Short mmCIF file of C-alpha atoms in Angstrom, two decimals:
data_model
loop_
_atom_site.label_atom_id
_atom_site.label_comp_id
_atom_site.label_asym_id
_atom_site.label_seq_id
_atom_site.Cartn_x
_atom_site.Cartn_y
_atom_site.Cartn_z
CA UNK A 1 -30.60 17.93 -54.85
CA UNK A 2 -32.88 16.57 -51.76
CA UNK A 3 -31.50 16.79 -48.20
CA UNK A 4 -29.75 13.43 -48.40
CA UNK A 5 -28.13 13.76 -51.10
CA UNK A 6 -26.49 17.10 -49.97
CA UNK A 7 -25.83 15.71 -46.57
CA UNK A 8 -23.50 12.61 -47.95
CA UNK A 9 -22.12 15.31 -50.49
CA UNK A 10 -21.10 17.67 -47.59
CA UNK A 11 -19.59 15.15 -45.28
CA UNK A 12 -19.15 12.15 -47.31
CA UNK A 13 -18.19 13.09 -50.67
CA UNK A 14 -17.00 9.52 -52.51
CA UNK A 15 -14.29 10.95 -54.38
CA UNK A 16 -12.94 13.26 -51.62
CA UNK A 17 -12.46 9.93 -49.11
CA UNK A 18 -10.83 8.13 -52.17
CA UNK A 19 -8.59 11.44 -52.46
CA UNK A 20 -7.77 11.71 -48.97
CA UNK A 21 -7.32 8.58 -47.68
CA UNK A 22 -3.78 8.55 -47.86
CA UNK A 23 -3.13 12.37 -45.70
CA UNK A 24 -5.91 11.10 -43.08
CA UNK A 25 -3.87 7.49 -42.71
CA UNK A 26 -1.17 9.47 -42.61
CA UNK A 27 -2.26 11.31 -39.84
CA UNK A 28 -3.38 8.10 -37.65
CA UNK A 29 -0.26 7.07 -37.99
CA UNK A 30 1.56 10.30 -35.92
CA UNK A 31 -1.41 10.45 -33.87
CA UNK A 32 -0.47 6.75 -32.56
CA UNK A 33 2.65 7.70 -32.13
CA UNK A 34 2.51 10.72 -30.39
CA UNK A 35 -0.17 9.08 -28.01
CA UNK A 36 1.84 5.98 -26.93
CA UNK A 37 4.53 8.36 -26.63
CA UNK A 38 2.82 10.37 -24.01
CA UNK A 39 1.02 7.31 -22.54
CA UNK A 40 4.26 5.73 -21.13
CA UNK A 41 6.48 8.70 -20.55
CA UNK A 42 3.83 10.50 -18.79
CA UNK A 43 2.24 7.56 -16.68
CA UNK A 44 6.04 6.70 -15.66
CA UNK A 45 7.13 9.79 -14.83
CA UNK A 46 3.42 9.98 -12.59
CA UNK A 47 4.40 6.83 -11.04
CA UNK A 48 8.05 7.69 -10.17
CA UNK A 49 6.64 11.31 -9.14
CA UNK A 50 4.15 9.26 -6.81
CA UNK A 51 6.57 6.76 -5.45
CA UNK A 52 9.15 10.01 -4.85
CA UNK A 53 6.56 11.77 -3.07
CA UNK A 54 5.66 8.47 -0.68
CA UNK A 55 9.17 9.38 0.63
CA UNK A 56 7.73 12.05 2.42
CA UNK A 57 10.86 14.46 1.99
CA UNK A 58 9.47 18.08 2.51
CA UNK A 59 10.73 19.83 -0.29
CA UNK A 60 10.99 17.28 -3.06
CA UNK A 61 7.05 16.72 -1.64
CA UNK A 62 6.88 20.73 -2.51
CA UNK A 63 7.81 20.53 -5.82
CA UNK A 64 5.88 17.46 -6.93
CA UNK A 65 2.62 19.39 -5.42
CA UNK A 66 3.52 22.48 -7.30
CA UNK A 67 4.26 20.46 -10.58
CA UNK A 68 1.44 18.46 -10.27
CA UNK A 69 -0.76 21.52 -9.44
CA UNK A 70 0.50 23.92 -12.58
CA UNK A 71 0.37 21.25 -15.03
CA UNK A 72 -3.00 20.45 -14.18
CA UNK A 73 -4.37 24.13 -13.65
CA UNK A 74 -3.26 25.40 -16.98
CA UNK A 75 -5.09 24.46 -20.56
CA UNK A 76 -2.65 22.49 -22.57
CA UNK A 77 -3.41 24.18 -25.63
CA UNK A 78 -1.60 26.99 -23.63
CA UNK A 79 1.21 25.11 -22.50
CA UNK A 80 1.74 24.26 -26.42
CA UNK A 81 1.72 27.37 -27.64
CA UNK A 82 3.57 28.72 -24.77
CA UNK A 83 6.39 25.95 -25.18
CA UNK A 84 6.36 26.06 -28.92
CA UNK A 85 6.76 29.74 -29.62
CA UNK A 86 8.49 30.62 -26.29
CA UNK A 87 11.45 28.63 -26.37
CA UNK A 88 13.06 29.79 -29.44
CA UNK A 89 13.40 32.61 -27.95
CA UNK A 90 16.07 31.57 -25.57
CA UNK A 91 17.97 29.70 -27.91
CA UNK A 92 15.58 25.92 -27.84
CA UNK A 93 14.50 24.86 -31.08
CA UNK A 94 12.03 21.80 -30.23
CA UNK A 95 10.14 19.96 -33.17
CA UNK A 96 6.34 20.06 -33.17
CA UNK A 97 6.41 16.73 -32.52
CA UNK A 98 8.43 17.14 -29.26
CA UNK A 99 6.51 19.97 -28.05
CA UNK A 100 3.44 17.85 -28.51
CA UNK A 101 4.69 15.01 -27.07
CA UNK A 102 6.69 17.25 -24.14
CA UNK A 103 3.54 18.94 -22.67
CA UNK A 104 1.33 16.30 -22.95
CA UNK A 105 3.03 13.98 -21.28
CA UNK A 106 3.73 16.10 -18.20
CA UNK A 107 0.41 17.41 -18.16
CA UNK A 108 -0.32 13.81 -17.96
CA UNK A 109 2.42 12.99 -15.54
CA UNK A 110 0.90 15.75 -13.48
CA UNK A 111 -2.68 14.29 -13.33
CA UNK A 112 -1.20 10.56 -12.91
CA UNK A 113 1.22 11.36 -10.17
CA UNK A 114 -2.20 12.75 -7.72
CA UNK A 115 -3.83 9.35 -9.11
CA UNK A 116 -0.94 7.24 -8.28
CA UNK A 117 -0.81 9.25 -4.91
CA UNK A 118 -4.32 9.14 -4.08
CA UNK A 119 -4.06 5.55 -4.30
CA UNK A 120 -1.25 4.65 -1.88
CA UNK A 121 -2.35 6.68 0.36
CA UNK A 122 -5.66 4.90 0.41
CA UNK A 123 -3.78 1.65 1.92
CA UNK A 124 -4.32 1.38 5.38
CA UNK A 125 -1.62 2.03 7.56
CA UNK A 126 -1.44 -1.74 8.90
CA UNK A 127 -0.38 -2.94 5.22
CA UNK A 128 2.88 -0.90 6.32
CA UNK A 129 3.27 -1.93 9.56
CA UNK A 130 2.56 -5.54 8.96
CA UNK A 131 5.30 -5.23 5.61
CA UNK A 132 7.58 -3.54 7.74
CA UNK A 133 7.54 -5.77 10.99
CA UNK A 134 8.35 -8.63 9.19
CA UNK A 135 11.88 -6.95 8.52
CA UNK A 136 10.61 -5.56 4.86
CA UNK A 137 12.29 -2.17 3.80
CA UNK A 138 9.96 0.52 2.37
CA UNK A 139 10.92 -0.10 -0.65
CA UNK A 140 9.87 -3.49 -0.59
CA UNK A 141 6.80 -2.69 1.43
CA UNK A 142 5.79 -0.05 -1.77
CA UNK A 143 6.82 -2.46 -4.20
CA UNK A 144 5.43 -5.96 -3.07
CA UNK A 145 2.53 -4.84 -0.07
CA UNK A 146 1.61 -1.07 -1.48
CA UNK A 147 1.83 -0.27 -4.94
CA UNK A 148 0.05 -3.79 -6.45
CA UNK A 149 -3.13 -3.11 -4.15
CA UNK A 150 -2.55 0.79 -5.01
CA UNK A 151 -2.55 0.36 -8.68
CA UNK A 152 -5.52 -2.02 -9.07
CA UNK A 153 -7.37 0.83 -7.26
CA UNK A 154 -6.38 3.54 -9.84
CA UNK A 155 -7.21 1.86 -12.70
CA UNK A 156 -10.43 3.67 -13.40
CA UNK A 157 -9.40 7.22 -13.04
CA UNK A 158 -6.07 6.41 -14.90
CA UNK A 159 -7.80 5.13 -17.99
CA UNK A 160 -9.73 8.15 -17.79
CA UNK A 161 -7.37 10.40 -17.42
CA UNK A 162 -5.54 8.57 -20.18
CA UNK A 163 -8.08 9.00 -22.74
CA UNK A 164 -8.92 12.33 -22.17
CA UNK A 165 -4.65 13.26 -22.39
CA UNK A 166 -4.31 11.23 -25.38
CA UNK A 167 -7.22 13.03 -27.31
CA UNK A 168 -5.53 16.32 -26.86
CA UNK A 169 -2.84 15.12 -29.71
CA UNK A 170 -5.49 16.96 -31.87
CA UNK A 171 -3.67 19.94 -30.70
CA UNK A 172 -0.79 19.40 -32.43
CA UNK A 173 -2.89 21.19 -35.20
CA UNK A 174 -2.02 24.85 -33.83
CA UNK A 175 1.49 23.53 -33.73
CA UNK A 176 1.85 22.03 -37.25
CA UNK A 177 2.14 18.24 -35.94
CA UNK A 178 0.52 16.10 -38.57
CA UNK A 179 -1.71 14.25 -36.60
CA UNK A 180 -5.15 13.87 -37.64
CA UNK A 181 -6.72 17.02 -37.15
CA UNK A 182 -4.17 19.34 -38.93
CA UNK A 183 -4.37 17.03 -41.85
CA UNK A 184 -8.04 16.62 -41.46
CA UNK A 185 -8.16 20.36 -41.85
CA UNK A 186 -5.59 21.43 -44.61
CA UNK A 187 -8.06 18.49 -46.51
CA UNK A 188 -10.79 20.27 -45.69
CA UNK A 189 -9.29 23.59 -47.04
CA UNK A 190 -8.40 22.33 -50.10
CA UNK A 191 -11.57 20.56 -50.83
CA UNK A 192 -13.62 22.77 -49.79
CA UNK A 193 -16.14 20.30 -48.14
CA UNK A 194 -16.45 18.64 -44.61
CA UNK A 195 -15.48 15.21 -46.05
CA UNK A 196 -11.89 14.87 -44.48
CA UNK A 197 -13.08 16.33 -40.83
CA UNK A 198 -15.51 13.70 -41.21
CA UNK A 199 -12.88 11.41 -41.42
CA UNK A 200 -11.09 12.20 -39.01
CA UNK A 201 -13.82 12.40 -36.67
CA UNK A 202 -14.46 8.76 -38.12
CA UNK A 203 -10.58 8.15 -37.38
CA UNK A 204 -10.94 9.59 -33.88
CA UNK A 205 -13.07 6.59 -32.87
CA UNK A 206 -11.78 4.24 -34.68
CA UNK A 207 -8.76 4.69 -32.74
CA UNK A 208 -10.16 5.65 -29.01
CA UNK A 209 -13.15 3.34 -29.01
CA UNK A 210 -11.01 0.17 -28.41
CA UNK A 211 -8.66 2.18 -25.65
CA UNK A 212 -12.02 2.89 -23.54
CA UNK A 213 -12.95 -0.60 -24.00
CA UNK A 214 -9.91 -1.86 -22.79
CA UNK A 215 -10.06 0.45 -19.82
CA UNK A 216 -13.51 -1.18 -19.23
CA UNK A 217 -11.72 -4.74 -19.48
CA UNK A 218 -8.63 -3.79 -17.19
CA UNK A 219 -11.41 -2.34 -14.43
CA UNK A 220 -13.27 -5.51 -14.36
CA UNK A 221 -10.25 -7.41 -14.67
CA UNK A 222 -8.56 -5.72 -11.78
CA UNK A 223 -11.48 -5.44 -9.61
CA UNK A 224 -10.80 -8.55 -6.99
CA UNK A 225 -12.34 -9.38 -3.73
CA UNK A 226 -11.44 -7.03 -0.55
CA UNK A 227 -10.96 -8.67 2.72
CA UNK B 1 11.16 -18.59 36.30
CA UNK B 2 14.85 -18.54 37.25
CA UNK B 3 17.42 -18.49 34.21
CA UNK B 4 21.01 -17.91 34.00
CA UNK B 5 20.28 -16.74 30.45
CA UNK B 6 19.62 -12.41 29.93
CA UNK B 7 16.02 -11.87 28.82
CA UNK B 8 14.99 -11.69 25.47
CA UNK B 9 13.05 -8.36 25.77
CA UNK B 10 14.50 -6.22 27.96
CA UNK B 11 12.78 -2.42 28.05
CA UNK B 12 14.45 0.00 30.66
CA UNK B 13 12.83 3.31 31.32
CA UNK B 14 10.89 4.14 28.86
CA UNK B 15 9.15 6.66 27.49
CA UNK B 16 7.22 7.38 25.06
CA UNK B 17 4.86 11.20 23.94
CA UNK B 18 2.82 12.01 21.28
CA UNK B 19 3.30 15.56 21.08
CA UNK B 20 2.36 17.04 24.40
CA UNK B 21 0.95 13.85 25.73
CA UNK B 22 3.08 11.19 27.80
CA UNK B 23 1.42 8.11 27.01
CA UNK B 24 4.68 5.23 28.37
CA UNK B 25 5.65 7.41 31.40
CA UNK B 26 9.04 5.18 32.29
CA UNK B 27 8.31 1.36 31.59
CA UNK B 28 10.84 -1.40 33.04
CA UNK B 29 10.29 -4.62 31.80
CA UNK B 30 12.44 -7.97 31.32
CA UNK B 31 10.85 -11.10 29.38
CA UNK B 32 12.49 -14.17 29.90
CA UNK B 33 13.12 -16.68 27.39
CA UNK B 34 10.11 -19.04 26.92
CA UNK B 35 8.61 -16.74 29.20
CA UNK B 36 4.37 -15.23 28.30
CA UNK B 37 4.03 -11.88 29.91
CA UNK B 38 0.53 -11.08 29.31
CA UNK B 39 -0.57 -7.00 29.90
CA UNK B 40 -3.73 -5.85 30.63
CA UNK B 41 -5.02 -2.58 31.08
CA UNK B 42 -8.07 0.11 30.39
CA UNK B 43 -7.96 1.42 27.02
CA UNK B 44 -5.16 4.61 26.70
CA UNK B 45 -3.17 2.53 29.27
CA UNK B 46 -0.27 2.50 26.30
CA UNK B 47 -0.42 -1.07 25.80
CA UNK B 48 -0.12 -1.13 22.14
CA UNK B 49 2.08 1.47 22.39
CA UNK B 50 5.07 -0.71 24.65
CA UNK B 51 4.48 -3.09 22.08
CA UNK B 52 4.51 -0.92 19.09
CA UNK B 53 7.76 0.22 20.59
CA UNK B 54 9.37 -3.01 20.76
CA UNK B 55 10.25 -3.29 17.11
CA UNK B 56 10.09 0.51 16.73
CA UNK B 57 7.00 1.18 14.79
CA UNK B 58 6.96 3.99 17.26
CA UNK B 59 9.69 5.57 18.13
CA UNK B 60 10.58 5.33 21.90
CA UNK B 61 11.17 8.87 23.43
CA UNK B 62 13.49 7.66 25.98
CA UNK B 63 14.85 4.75 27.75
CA UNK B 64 16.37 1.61 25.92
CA UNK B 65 15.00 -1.93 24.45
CA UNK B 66 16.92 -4.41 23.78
CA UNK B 67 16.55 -7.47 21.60
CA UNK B 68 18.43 -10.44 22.34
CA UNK B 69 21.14 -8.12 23.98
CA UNK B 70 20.70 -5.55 20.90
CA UNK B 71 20.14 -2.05 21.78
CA UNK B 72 17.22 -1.77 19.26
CA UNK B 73 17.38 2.05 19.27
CA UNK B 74 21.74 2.24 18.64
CA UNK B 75 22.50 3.49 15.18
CA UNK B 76 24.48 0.93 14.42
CA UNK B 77 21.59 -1.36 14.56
CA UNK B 78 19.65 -2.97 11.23
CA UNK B 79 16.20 -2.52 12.27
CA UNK B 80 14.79 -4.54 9.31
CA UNK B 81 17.21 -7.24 10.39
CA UNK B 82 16.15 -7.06 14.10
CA UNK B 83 12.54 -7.11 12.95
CA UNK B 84 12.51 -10.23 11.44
CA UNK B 85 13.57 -11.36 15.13
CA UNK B 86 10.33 -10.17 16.67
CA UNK B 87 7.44 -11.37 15.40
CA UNK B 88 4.08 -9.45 15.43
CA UNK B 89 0.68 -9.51 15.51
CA UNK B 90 -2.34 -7.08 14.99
CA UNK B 91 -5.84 -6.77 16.08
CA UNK B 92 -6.79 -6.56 12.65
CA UNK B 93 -4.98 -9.09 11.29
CA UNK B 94 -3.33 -6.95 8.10
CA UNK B 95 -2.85 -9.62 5.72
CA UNK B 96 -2.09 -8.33 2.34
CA UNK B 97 -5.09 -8.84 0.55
CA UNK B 98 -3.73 -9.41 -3.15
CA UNK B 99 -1.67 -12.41 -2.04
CA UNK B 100 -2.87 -16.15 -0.68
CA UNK B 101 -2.42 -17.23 2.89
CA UNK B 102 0.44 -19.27 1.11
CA UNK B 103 2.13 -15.65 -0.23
CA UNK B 104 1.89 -13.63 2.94
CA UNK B 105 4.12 -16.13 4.15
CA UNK B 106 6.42 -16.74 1.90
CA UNK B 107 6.60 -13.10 1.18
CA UNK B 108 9.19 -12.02 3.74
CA UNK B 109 10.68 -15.41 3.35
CA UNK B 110 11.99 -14.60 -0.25
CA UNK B 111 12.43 -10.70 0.00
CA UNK B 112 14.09 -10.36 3.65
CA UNK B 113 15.45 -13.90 4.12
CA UNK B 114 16.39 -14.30 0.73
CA UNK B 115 15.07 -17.88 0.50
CA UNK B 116 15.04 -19.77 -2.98
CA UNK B 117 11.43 -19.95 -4.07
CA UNK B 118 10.67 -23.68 -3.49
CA UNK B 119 12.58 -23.48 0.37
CA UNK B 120 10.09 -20.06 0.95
CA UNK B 121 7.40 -22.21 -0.02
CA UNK B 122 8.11 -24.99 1.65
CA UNK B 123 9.12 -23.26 4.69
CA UNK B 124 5.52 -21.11 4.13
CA UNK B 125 3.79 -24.38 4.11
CA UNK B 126 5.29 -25.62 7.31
CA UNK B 127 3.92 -22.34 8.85
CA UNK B 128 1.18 -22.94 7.98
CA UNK B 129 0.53 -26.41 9.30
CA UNK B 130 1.85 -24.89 12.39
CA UNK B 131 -1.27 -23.07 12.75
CA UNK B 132 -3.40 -25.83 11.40
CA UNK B 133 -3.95 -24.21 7.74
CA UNK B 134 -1.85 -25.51 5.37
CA UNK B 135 -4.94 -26.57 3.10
CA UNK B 136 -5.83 -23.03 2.96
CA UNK B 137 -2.59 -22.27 1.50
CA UNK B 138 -3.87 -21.24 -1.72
CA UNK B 139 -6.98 -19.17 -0.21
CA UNK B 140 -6.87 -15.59 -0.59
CA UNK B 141 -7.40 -14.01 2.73
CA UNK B 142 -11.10 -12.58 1.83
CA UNK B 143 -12.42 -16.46 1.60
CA UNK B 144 -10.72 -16.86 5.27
CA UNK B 145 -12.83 -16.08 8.28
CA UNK B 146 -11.73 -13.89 10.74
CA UNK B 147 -9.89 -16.32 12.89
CA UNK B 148 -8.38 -17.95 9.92
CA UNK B 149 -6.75 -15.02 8.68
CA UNK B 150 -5.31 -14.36 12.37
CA UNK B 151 -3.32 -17.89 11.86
CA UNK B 152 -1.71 -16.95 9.12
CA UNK B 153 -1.18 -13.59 10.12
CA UNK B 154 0.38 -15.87 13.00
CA UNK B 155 2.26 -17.77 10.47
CA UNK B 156 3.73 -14.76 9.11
CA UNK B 157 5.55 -14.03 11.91
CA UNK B 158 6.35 -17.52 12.75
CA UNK B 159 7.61 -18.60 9.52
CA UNK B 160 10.63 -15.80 10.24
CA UNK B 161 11.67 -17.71 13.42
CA UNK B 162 11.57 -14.74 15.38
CA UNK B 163 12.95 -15.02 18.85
CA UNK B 164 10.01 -13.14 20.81
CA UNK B 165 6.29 -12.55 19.91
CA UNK B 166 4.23 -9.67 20.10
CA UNK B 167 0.58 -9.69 19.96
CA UNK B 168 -1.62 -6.83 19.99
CA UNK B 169 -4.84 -8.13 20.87
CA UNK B 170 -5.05 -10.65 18.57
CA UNK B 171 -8.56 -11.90 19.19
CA UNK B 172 -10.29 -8.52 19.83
CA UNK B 173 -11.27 -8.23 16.64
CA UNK B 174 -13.14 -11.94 16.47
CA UNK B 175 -16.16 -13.00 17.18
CA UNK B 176 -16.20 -15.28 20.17
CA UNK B 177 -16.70 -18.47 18.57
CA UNK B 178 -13.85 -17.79 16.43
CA UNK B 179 -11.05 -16.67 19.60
CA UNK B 180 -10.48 -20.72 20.79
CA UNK B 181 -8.76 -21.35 17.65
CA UNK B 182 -6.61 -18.73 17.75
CA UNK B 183 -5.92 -19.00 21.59
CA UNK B 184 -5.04 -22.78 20.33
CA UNK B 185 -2.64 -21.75 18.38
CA UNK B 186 -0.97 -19.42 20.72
CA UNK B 187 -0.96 -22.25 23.27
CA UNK B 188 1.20 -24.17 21.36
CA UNK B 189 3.42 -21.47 20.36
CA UNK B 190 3.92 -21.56 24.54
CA UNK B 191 4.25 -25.10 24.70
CA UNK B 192 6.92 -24.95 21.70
CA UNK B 193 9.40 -22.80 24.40
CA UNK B 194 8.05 -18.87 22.06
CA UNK B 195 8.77 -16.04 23.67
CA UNK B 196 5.45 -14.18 23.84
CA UNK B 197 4.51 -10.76 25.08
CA UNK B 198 0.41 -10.38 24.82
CA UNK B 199 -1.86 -7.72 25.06
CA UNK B 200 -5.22 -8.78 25.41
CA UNK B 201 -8.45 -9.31 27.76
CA UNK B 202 -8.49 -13.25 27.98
CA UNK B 203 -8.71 -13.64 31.09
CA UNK B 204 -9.46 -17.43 30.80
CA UNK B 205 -6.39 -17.48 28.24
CA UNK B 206 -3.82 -15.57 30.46
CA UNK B 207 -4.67 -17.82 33.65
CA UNK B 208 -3.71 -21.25 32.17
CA UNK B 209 -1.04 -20.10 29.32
CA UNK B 210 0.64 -16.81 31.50
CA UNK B 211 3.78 -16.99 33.41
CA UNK B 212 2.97 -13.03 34.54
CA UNK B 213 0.30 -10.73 34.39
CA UNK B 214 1.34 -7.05 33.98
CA UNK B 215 -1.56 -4.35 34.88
CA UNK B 216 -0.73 -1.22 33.28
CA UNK B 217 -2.75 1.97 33.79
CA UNK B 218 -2.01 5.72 32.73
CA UNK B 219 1.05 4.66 30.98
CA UNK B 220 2.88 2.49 33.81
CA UNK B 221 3.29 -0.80 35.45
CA UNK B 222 1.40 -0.49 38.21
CA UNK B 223 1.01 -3.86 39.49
CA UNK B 224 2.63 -7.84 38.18
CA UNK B 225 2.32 -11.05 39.37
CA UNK B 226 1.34 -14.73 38.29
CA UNK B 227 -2.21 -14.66 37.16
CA UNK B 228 -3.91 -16.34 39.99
CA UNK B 229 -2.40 -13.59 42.87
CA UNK B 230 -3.41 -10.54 39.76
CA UNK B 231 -6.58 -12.15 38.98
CA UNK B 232 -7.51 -13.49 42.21
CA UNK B 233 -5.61 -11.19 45.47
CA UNK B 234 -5.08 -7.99 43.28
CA UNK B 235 -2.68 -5.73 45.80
CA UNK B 236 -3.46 -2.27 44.23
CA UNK B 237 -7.18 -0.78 44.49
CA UNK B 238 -6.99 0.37 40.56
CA UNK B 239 -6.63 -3.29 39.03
CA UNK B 240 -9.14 -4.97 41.68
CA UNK B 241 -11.77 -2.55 40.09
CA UNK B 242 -10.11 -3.16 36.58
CA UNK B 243 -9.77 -6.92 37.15
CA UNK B 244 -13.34 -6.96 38.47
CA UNK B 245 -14.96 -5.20 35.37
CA UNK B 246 -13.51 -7.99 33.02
CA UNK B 247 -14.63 -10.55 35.43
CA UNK B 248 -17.96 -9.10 34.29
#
C-alpha cells in the first residue's frame, strides 16, 4: 500500500463515510441547535446585562462586573463539568443538552455584556446630552441615539466572540451531548480509523465557514461614514 | 426692554461646585421674553456651566431657575417635559450620526412630542427651511459641513418650539468662513421674537443682534450692559482688558 493510498484509507475510508453518514448528520443537527440556542440567549442576556449596567446603579453594576469577570476567567470545559456533575448533588438533574446550552450561553453573555458595554461607553457624551436636551428619557436616548451607533461598533468583536462560543459545543462530548464531536468519536471507536473525526472536522467548516463570512458581510455592511 | 410679562429665564443665586471647586459662585440673572443676553467671558469663567444648568445637564448646587415660572429644580417638575421648552445648542454640534439631517429632527418630534410620522416630518421639514436646509433633508450629517450640521443641530431645537434658546458657542467650533451662516440663522431666530441666551466671542454678532452683554469672570457677573457701553465704555478694569484682547 503506497502513502496515498493509506492516507485516504486512514481518514477517508469510502465505506466508513457511507456508514457514518447518518450519526455525523445526526450530530450537525444538535450542534445547530445547541449553537443558535446559545447565540440568542447569550447575546440577549449580554445586551440586557449591558443596557442594566448603563444604569449606573452601584451594586447591580457589582454584580454584572463580577459575572462578567468569572464567566470569562474560567475554561468552559470547567464550568461543564462543574455544572454537570455538581448539581446532582444538591438535588438538580439538568440534561446534557441544558448544561451545554446553560454555560455556554452565559459564558457568552459574560463576554457580550463587556462588548456591548465597551461600546456605549465609546459614544461621546454629547450624543446624551444632545438626546436628553431635547426632552428624550434615557431610555429613549439608549434606544434611538446610543445603542444603534453602539451596536454597529461591536459588530466585529461580537462575531468573534460568537464564533469562538459557538465552537465550544464540541464540548458537549465530555458531557454526552450528541453533537458532532461525541459522535465523531464513538465512530471513530467503533471503526477503528480516523474517517468519522475527519468528518466532523469536514462538518465543523461546513457549518462555521459561512457564520465567519457573514460576520465579514455584517462588518462591511455596518461600517458607515463617521461625522 | 420694559415688559409687564415675568422673564422667561429667571436664575436666582446660584451655585454651582465640582467637588471642591466653586465654579457659578451665586449667579442672578432674568431674560426677558424676546430678549438675547449674550455672555462673554475668559475660559473657566463657568459660562457653559450657567447654561448647562439651565436645563439641568448639571445639576445646580444652590439657588433656583425657573422656566417660564417653573421651578426647574422642584420635584414635582418633568424635566424631560421642561426640556423640550429650552432649546440647546453645542459647540460641537452632536448630531446623531446614524440618522439624516431630516431624522435628528423629527426624532424628538415622534418620541417626546408624540407626533404622527408624516406631521414629525413635515414639521422636521419646516425646521429645516427655517435654517435654510430643507434640501439637505435627506443628507446624513457626515456629507454636511461644519456649519451645515450647526443648522440643523439648530433645527433640532427649533422644531420643539422651545420657549428660550441656549447656545453654547455655537460657532467656535467653525471655521470662519463657515460662522456668517450660522450667525444668519440666529439673526432671524431674533427677528422671529426667540428667546436666546448665547455664549460666544462674536463680538461683531453680539453688537448688532444683543439686547445685553453679560461679562462673567471667576464664576460671576461682574459687569452687564448693552453692547456698545460693554464693548465700547467697559466700567470694570477686568472686562476692558478682556474686551480688549477679543478686539485683537
Amino acid at each position: 500500500m503506497d502513502g496515498w493510498s493509506r492516507f485516504v484509507d486512514v481518514f477517508f475510508k469510502p465505506e466508513l463515510i457511507e456508514r457514518y453518514s447518518p450519526a455525523i448528520l445526526k450530530g450537525v443537527v444538535v450542534t445547530v441547535e445547541v449553537a443558535a440556542a446559545v447565540v440568542v440567549t447569550g447575546l440577549a442576556l449580554g445586551l440586557v446585562l449591558a443596557i442594566l449596567r448603563s444604569f449606573r446603579v452601584l451594586p447591580l453594576s457589582a454584580l454584572i462586573v463580577v459575572f462578567a469577570d468569572m464567566f470569562r476567567a474560567l475554561p468552559p470545559l470547567v464550568l461543564v463539568l462543574l455544572t454537570f456533575f455538581g448539581l446532582p448533588n444538591v438535588g438538580i438533574n439538568l440534561p446534557s443538552f441544558v448544561v451545554l446550552w446553560l454555560v455556554l450561553a452565559l459564558v457568552l453573555a459574560a463576554f457580550a455584556e463587556e462588548i456591548f458595554w465597551a461600546g456605549i461607553l465609546s459614544i461621546p457624551k454629547g450624543q446624551w446630552e444632545a438626546a436628553r436636551s431635547t426632552g428624550l428619557g434615557f431610555l429613549a436616548t439608549l434606544t434611538y441615539v446610543v445603542l444603534p451607533q453602539a451596536l454597529r461598533l461591536t459588530v466585529p468583536p461580537i462575531t468573534n466572540r460568537t464564533v469562538a462560543i459557538t465552537k465550544n459545543t464540541a464540548l458537549g462530548t465530555v458531557i454526552g451531548v450528541g453533537e458532532i464531536l461525541n459522535q465523531a468519536t464513538a465512530a471513530t471507536s467503533f471503526a477503528g480509523n480516523a474517517t468519522p473525526l475527519m468528518m466532523g472536522a469536514i462538518a465543523y467548516v461546513i457549518l462555521f465557514i459561512p457564520v465567519v463570512a457573514l460576520g465579514r458581510f455584517l462588518e462591511t455592511r455596518f461600517a458607515w461614514r463617521r461625522a | 426692554m420694559t415688559s409687564a410679562q415675568p422673564p422667561i429665564l429667571d436664575i436666582r443665586g446660584l451655585r454651582k461646585s465640582f467637588r471642591h471647586v466653586e465654579v457659578l459662585r451665586g449667579i442672578d440673572l432674568a431674560v426677558e421674553p424676546q430678549e438675547l443676553v449674550f455672555i462673554i467671558g475668559p475660559s473657566g469663567s463657568g459660562k457653559s456651566t450657567l447654561l448647562r444648568c439651565c436645563n439641568r445637564l448639571e445639576e445646580p448646587t444652590a439657588g433656583s431657575i425657573r422656566v417660564g415660572g417653573v421651578d426647574i429644580m422642584a420635584r414635582s417638575t418633568d424635566i424631560n417635559a421642561l426640556r423640550r421648552q429650552i432649546g440647546m445648542v453645542f459647540q460641537s454640534f452632536n448630531l446623531y450620526p446614524h440618522m439624516t439631517a431630516l431624522g435628528n429632527v423629527m426624532l424628538a418630534l415622534s418620541r417626546v412630542l408624540g407626533k404622527p410620522r408624516i406631521e414629525a416630518e413635515r414639521l422636521a421639514l419646516a425646521a429645516l427651511d427655517r435654517v435654510g436646509l430643507s434640501d439637505k433633508a435627506r443628507s446624513y450629517p457626515a456629507e454636511l459641513s461644519g456649519g451645515q450640521q450647526q443648522r440643523v443641530a439648530i433645527a433640532r431645537a427649533l422644531a420643539l418650539e422651545p420657549k428660550v434658546m441656549l447656545f453654547d458657542e455655537p460657532t467656535s467650533a467653525l471655521d470662519p468662513e463657515l460662522r456668517g451662516s450660522v450667525l444668519n440663522v440666529m439673526r432671524e431666530l431674533k427677528r422671529g421674537g426667540m428667546t436666546m441666551l448665547v455664549v460666544s466671542h462674536e463680538m461683531r454678532f453680539a453688537r448688532d443682534a444683543a439686547d445685553r452683554v453679560i461679562f462673567m469672570d471667576h464664576g460671576a457677573i461682574v459687569e452687564a450692559g448693552t453692547p456698545e457701553r460693554i464693548f465700547s465704555a467697559p466700567g470694570e478694569p477686568r472686562t476692558r482688558a478682556f474686551v480688549a484682547e477679543l478686539a485683537g
